[in-house]
Amino acid sequence: MDKDYFVDYCGGGSYDENYIYHSRVVECIDLVDRLGLEMDSVLVLGAATGRVLEHFNAAWDIRPHGCEISRWAHRRIPAGYRDRIRCMDMRRYVANCVRKRKHFDLLFSNSLVYLAAAEVPEFLVQCAEVSDYFHFWSSTSEDHEPNDSYRQTLKPRAWWGERFREAGFRGTRSPYLWRTVSA
Ligand SMILES: C[S@@+](CC[C@H](N)C(=O)[O-])C[C@H]1O[C@@H](n2cnc3c(N)ncnc32)[C@H](O)[C@@H]1O
């Protein structure tokens, strides 16, 4: 991801001014609170310029760990958060977490759309090893209109659900929050 991606984010202007309409981080926090779950640690895969990190800190007093592949975005993460966010591809980052036996209560990512479909099954197995819960949302997780040519290339929600279950996740009352059997 280069600067252009963040300067005109989703066609609406700068990322910092528009992420809130696309991220679902607010909904994630609200959902976890409604379910009465206590999260003491959060992992963010694809942290962009760090805005979502600030939400977790404000809500739960947690500075998340995680990664961001874009050097441009990573440089813009506020200093107080950047020390826990590696400038790294999430595939390598999560593999490292598995090897080092790191574990987090909640994994937040809406960036899995950038993985090739063939990579998703193994990647989700690794995610299940490092987290109890996974909040997953992206535009690609929504059911698509059959006549929408762009979205025909995207995977519908049912496809993602199958991948999460195959990887060892179980559903919750929300279609966006998955839990591992050990959670
Ligand atoms: C849709 S944006 C979401 C940003 C943020 N999570 C939010 O909710 O606003 C996707 C982010 O994931 C990053 N990203 C894409 N592929 C990645 C990868 N393989 N590893 C790490 N980060 C990645 C992008 O650079 C971008 O910052």
mmCIF file of C-alpha atoms and ligand atoms in Angstrom:
data_model
loop_
_atom_site.group_PDB
_atom_site.id
_atom_site.type_symbol
_atom_site.label_atom_id
_atom_site.label_comp_id
_atom_site.label_asym_id
_atom_site.label_seq_id
_atom_site.Cartn_x
_atom_site.Cartn_y
_atom_site.Cartn_z
ATOM 1 C CA MET A 1 0.000 0.000 0.000
ATOM 2 C CA ASP A 2 1.460 3.336 -0.954
ATOM 3 C CA LYS A 3 0.607 6.882 0.007
ATOM 4 C CA ASP A 4 -2.149 7.156 -2.641
ATOM 5 C CA TYR A 5 -4.197 4.470 -0.888
ATOM 6 C CA PHE A 6 -4.321 6.536 2.320
ATOM 7 C CA VAL A 7 -4.609 9.983 0.709
ATOM 8 C CA ASP A 8 -7.812 9.006 -1.104
ATOM 9 C CA TYR A 9 -9.146 6.269 1.155
ATOM 10 C CA CYS A 10 -12.095 4.431 -0.395
ATOM 11 C CA GLY A 11 -12.552 7.390 -2.726
ATOM 12 C CA GLY A 12 -13.553 9.689 0.124
ATOM 13 C CA GLY A 13 -10.461 11.676 1.035
ATOM 14 C CA SER A 14 -7.766 11.065 3.633
ATOM 15 C CA TYR A 15 -7.694 7.870 5.665
ATOM 16 C CA ASP A 16 -7.678 9.742 8.964
ATOM 17 C CA GLU A 17 -10.868 11.592 8.034
ATOM 18 C CA ASN A 18 -12.652 8.574 6.605
ATOM 19 C CA TYR A 19 -11.559 5.397 8.377
ATOM 20 C CA ILE A 20 -14.413 5.668 10.874
ATOM 21 C CA TYR A 21 -16.979 5.038 8.121
ATOM 22 C CA HIS A 22 -15.251 1.852 6.966
ATOM 23 C CA SER A 23 -13.360 0.365 9.883
ATOM 24 C CA ARG A 24 -16.039 -1.035 12.230
ATOM 25 C CA VAL A 25 -13.653 -0.567 15.159
ATOM 26 C CA VAL A 26 -16.356 1.323 17.085
ATOM 27 C CA GLU A 27 -18.813 -1.498 16.436
ATOM 28 C CA CYS A 28 -16.225 -4.069 17.511
ATOM 29 C CA ILE A 29 -15.722 -2.385 20.875
ATOM 30 C CA ASP A 30 -19.464 -1.941 21.392
ATOM 31 C CA LEU A 31 -20.109 -5.568 20.515
ATOM 32 C CA VAL A 32 -17.488 -6.932 22.900
ATOM 33 C CA ASP A 33 -18.839 -4.708 25.688
ATOM 34 C CA ARG A 34 -22.418 -5.801 25.028
ATOM 35 C CA LEU A 35 -21.391 -9.443 25.229
ATOM 36 C CA GLY A 36 -19.777 -8.740 28.589
ATOM 37 C CA LEU A 37 -16.389 -9.990 27.443
ATOM 38 C CA GLU A 38 -13.208 -8.751 29.123
ATOM 39 C CA MET A 39 -10.303 -8.137 26.761
ATOM 40 C CA ASP A 40 -6.887 -7.552 28.288
ATOM 41 C CA SER A 41 -4.862 -7.710 25.081
ATOM 42 C CA VAL A 42 -5.569 -6.816 21.455
ATOM 43 C CA LEU A 43 -3.773 -7.668 18.221
ATOM 44 C CA VAL A 44 -4.403 -5.467 15.167
ATOM 45 C CA LEU A 45 -3.386 -6.769 11.738
ATOM 46 C CA GLY A 46 -3.261 -3.810 9.352
ATOM 47 C CA ALA A 47 -3.099 -0.860 11.765
ATOM 48 C CA ALA A 48 -2.811 1.838 9.043
ATOM 49 C CA THR A 49 -1.878 5.191 10.643
ATOM 50 C CA GLY A 50 -2.899 4.027 14.093
ATOM 51 C CA ARG A 51 -6.336 5.559 14.455
ATOM 52 C CA VAL A 52 -7.954 2.249 15.455
ATOM 53 C CA LEU A 53 -5.300 1.764 18.139
ATOM 54 C CA GLU A 54 -6.498 4.942 19.815
ATOM 55 C CA HIS A 55 -10.040 3.564 20.027
ATOM 56 C CA PHE A 56 -8.927 0.471 21.954
ATOM 57 C CA ASN A 57 -6.868 2.613 24.279
ATOM 58 C CA ALA A 58 -9.736 5.016 24.946
ATOM 59 C CA ALA A 59 -12.280 2.236 25.523
ATOM 60 C CA TRP A 60 -10.268 -0.397 27.382
ATOM 61 C CA ASP A 61 -6.989 1.275 28.287
ATOM 62 C CA ILE A 62 -5.137 -1.140 26.010
ATOM 63 C CA ARG A 63 -2.361 -0.291 23.582
ATOM 64 C CA PRO A 64 -2.633 -3.051 20.955
ATOM 65 C CA HIS A 65 0.191 -5.024 19.407
ATOM 66 C CA GLY A 66 0.199 -5.696 15.703
ATOM 67 C CA CYS A 67 1.571 -4.849 12.294
ATOM 68 C CA GLU A 68 1.145 -2.630 9.257
ATOM 69 C CA ILE A 69 2.662 -3.374 5.864
ATOM 70 C CA SER A 70 2.829 0.218 4.569
ATOM 71 C CA ARG A 71 5.915 2.162 5.603
ATOM 72 C CA TRP A 72 4.106 5.403 4.777
ATOM 73 C CA ALA A 73 1.266 4.580 7.171
ATOM 74 C CA HIS A 74 3.495 3.011 9.826
ATOM 75 C CA ARG A 75 5.587 6.175 10.070
ATOM 76 C CA ARG A 76 2.411 8.105 10.891
ATOM 77 C CA ILE A 77 1.358 5.951 13.835
ATOM 78 C CA PRO A 78 1.695 8.136 16.955
ATOM 79 C CA ALA A 79 4.898 7.412 18.863
ATOM 80 C CA GLY A 80 3.071 6.154 21.938
ATOM 81 C CA TYR A 81 1.534 3.343 19.873
ATOM 82 C CA ARG A 82 4.160 2.639 17.220
ATOM 83 C CA ASP A 83 6.524 0.745 19.499
ATOM 84 C CA ARG A 84 4.017 -2.137 19.596
ATOM 85 C CA ILE A 85 3.259 -2.130 15.859
ATOM 86 C CA ARG A 86 5.774 -3.730 13.541
ATOM 87 C CA CYS A 87 6.124 -2.541 9.961
ATOM 88 C CA MET A 88 5.617 -6.020 8.589
ATOM 89 C CA ASP A 89 3.414 -8.243 6.452
ATOM 90 C CA MET A 90 0.752 -9.881 8.604
ATOM 91 C CA ARG A 91 1.612 -13.323 7.219
ATOM 92 C CA ARG A 92 5.134 -13.094 8.598
ATOM 93 C CA TYR A 93 3.992 -11.334 11.754
ATOM 94 C CA VAL A 94 1.423 -13.979 12.719
ATOM 95 C CA ALA A 95 3.828 -16.816 11.879
ATOM 96 C CA ASN A 96 6.308 -15.198 14.287
ATOM 97 C CA CYS A 97 3.620 -14.972 16.977
ATOM 98 C CA VAL A 98 2.897 -18.697 16.594
ATOM 99 C CA ARG A 99 6.587 -19.550 16.831
ATOM 100 C CA LYS A 100 7.023 -17.368 19.928
ATOM 101 C CA ARG A 101 3.760 -18.711 21.448
ATOM 102 C CA LYS A 102 2.288 -15.237 21.806
ATOM 103 C CA HIS A 103 -1.369 -15.037 22.670
ATOM 104 C CA PHE A 104 -3.967 -12.260 22.605
ATOM 105 C CA ASP A 105 -7.547 -12.028 23.820
ATOM 106 C CA LEU A 106 -8.821 -10.278 20.705
ATOM 107 C CA LEU A 107 -7.593 -10.086 17.139
ATOM 108 C CA PHE A 108 -9.007 -7.189 15.114
ATOM 109 C CA SER A 109 -8.548 -7.134 11.357
ATOM 110 C CA ASN A 110 -10.443 -5.996 8.317
ATOM 111 C CA SER A 111 -7.422 -6.518 6.059
ATOM 112 C CA LEU A 112 -7.720 -10.197 5.126
ATOM 113 C CA VAL A 113 -9.142 -9.163 1.776
ATOM 114 C CA TYR A 114 -5.577 -8.417 0.711
ATOM 115 C CA LEU A 115 -4.578 -12.053 1.046
ATOM 116 C CA ALA A 116 -4.994 -14.462 -1.828
ATOM 117 C CA ALA A 117 -7.958 -16.774 -1.271
ATOM 118 C CA ALA A 118 -5.643 -19.797 -1.273
ATOM 119 C CA GLU A 119 -3.646 -18.316 1.623
ATOM 120 C CA VAL A 120 -6.630 -17.712 3.878
ATOM 121 C CA PRO A 121 -7.186 -21.240 5.321
ATOM 122 C CA GLU A 122 -3.655 -21.691 6.681
ATOM 123 C CA PHE A 123 -3.477 -18.078 7.819
ATOM 124 C CA LEU A 124 -6.693 -18.433 9.834
ATOM 125 C CA VAL A 125 -5.386 -21.593 11.489
ATOM 126 C CA GLN A 126 -2.418 -19.552 12.698
ATOM 127 C CA CYS A 127 -4.732 -16.743 13.851
ATOM 128 C CA ALA A 128 -6.707 -19.267 15.904
ATOM 129 C CA GLU A 129 -3.469 -20.245 17.622
ATOM 130 C CA VAL A 130 -2.646 -16.698 18.697
ATOM 131 C CA SER A 131 -6.059 -15.315 19.703
ATOM 132 C CA ASP A 132 -9.208 -16.244 21.599
ATOM 133 C CA TYR A 133 -11.500 -13.983 19.592
ATOM 134 C CA PHE A 134 -11.308 -12.576 16.074
ATOM 135 C CA HIS A 135 -13.364 -9.562 15.030
ATOM 136 C CA PHE A 136 -13.565 -9.857 11.276
ATOM 137 C CA TRP A 137 -15.212 -7.392 8.975
ATOM 138 C CA SER A 138 -14.540 -6.129 5.517
ATOM 139 C CA SER A 139 -16.647 -5.111 2.590
ATOM 140 C CA THR A 140 -15.830 -8.470 1.077
ATOM 141 C CA SER A 141 -17.469 -10.271 3.957
ATOM 142 C CA GLU A 142 -20.852 -8.969 2.907
ATOM 143 C CA ASP A 143 -23.100 -10.792 0.492
ATOM 144 C CA HIS A 144 -22.741 -9.287 -2.926
ATOM 145 C CA GLU A 145 -25.161 -8.329 -5.659
ATOM 146 C CA PRO A 146 -25.016 -10.810 -8.552
ATOM 147 C CA ASN A 147 -24.838 -8.046 -11.132
ATOM 148 C CA ASP A 148 -22.083 -6.079 -9.472
ATOM 149 C CA SER A 149 -19.055 -6.956 -11.605
ATOM 150 C CA TYR A 150 -16.464 -5.741 -9.091
ATOM 151 C CA ARG A 151 -17.947 -7.626 -6.207
ATOM 152 C CA GLN A 152 -18.221 -10.818 -8.209
ATOM 153 C CA THR A 153 -14.493 -11.187 -7.667
ATOM 154 C CA LEU A 154 -14.948 -10.856 -3.904
ATOM 155 C CA LYS A 155 -15.801 -13.607 -1.489
ATOM 156 C CA PRO A 156 -19.270 -13.586 0.105
ATOM 157 C CA ARG A 157 -19.802 -13.795 3.844
ATOM 158 C CA ALA A 158 -20.667 -17.497 3.662
ATOM 159 C CA TRP A 159 -17.254 -18.232 2.147
ATOM 160 C CA TRP A 160 -15.481 -16.492 5.020
ATOM 161 C CA GLY A 161 -17.689 -18.281 7.541
ATOM 162 C CA GLU A 162 -16.648 -21.649 6.135
ATOM 163 C CA ARG A 163 -12.974 -20.663 6.321
ATOM 164 C CA PHE A 164 -13.296 -19.507 9.955
ATOM 165 C CA ARG A 165 -15.042 -22.737 10.999
ATOM 166 C CA GLU A 166 -12.520 -24.903 9.159
ATOM 167 C CA ALA A 167 -9.722 -23.065 10.964
ATOM 168 C CA GLY A 168 -11.200 -23.945 14.346
ATOM 169 C CA PHE A 169 -13.242 -20.840 15.120
ATOM 170 C CA ARG A 170 -16.814 -21.001 16.389
ATOM 171 C CA GLY A 171 -19.568 -18.451 15.911
ATOM 172 C CA THR A 172 -20.879 -16.053 18.526
ATOM 173 C CA ARG A 173 -24.143 -14.131 18.684
ATOM 174 C CA SER A 174 -22.578 -11.716 16.193
ATOM 175 C CA PRO A 175 -21.625 -12.780 12.644
ATOM 176 C CA TYR A 176 -18.551 -10.539 12.961
ATOM 177 C CA LEU A 177 -17.053 -12.022 16.114
ATOM 178 C CA TRP A 178 -15.485 -15.484 16.072
ATOM 179 C CA ARG A 179 -14.086 -17.394 19.023
ATOM 180 C CA THR A 180 -11.772 -20.327 19.346
ATOM 181 C CA VAL A 181 -12.880 -23.451 21.202
ATOM 182 C CA SER A 182 -10.550 -22.583 24.086
ATOM 183 C CA ALA A 183 -12.113 -19.129 24.571
HETATM 184 C C1 LIG B 1 -8.848 -1.507 4.916
HETATM 185 S S1 LIG B 1 -7.411 -0.789 5.681
HETATM 186 C C2 LIG B 1 -7.940 -0.913 7.393
HETATM 187 C C3 LIG B 1 -7.102 -0.138 8.343
HETATM 188 C C4 LIG B 1 -7.580 -0.239 9.801
HETATM 189 N N1 LIG B 1 -7.521 -1.612 10.269
HETATM 190 C C5 LIG B 1 -8.956 0.294 9.980
HETATM 191 O O1 LIG B 1 -9.828 -0.401 10.487
HETATM 192 O O2 LIG B 1 -9.199 1.458 9.636
HETATM 193 C C6 LIG B 1 -6.235 -2.105 5.476
HETATM 194 C C7 LIG B 1 -4.879 -1.893 6.096
HETATM 195 O O3 LIG B 1 -4.183 -3.135 6.064
HETATM 196 C C8 LIG B 1 -2.872 -2.919 5.574
HETATM 197 N N2 LIG B 1 -2.417 -4.192 4.956
HETATM 198 C C9 LIG B 1 -2.782 -4.705 3.757
HETATM 199 N N3 LIG B 1 -2.196 -5.877 3.538
HETATM 200 C C10 LIG B 1 -1.419 -6.116 4.638
HETATM 201 C C11 LIG B 1 -0.541 -7.181 5.003
HETATM 202 N N4 LIG B 1 -0.339 -8.241 4.199
HETATM 203 N N5 LIG B 1 0.086 -7.109 6.190
HETATM 204 C C12 LIG B 1 -0.111 -6.051 7.020
HETATM 205 N N6 LIG B 1 -0.915 -5.009 6.720
HETATM 206 C C13 LIG B 1 -1.577 -5.044 5.541
HETATM 207 C C14 LIG B 1 -3.016 -1.765 4.623
HETATM 208 O O4 LIG B 1 -1.788 -1.122 4.376
HETATM 209 C C15 LIG B 1 -4.019 -0.885 5.360
HETATM 210 O O5 LIG B 1 -3.404 -0.043 6.290
#
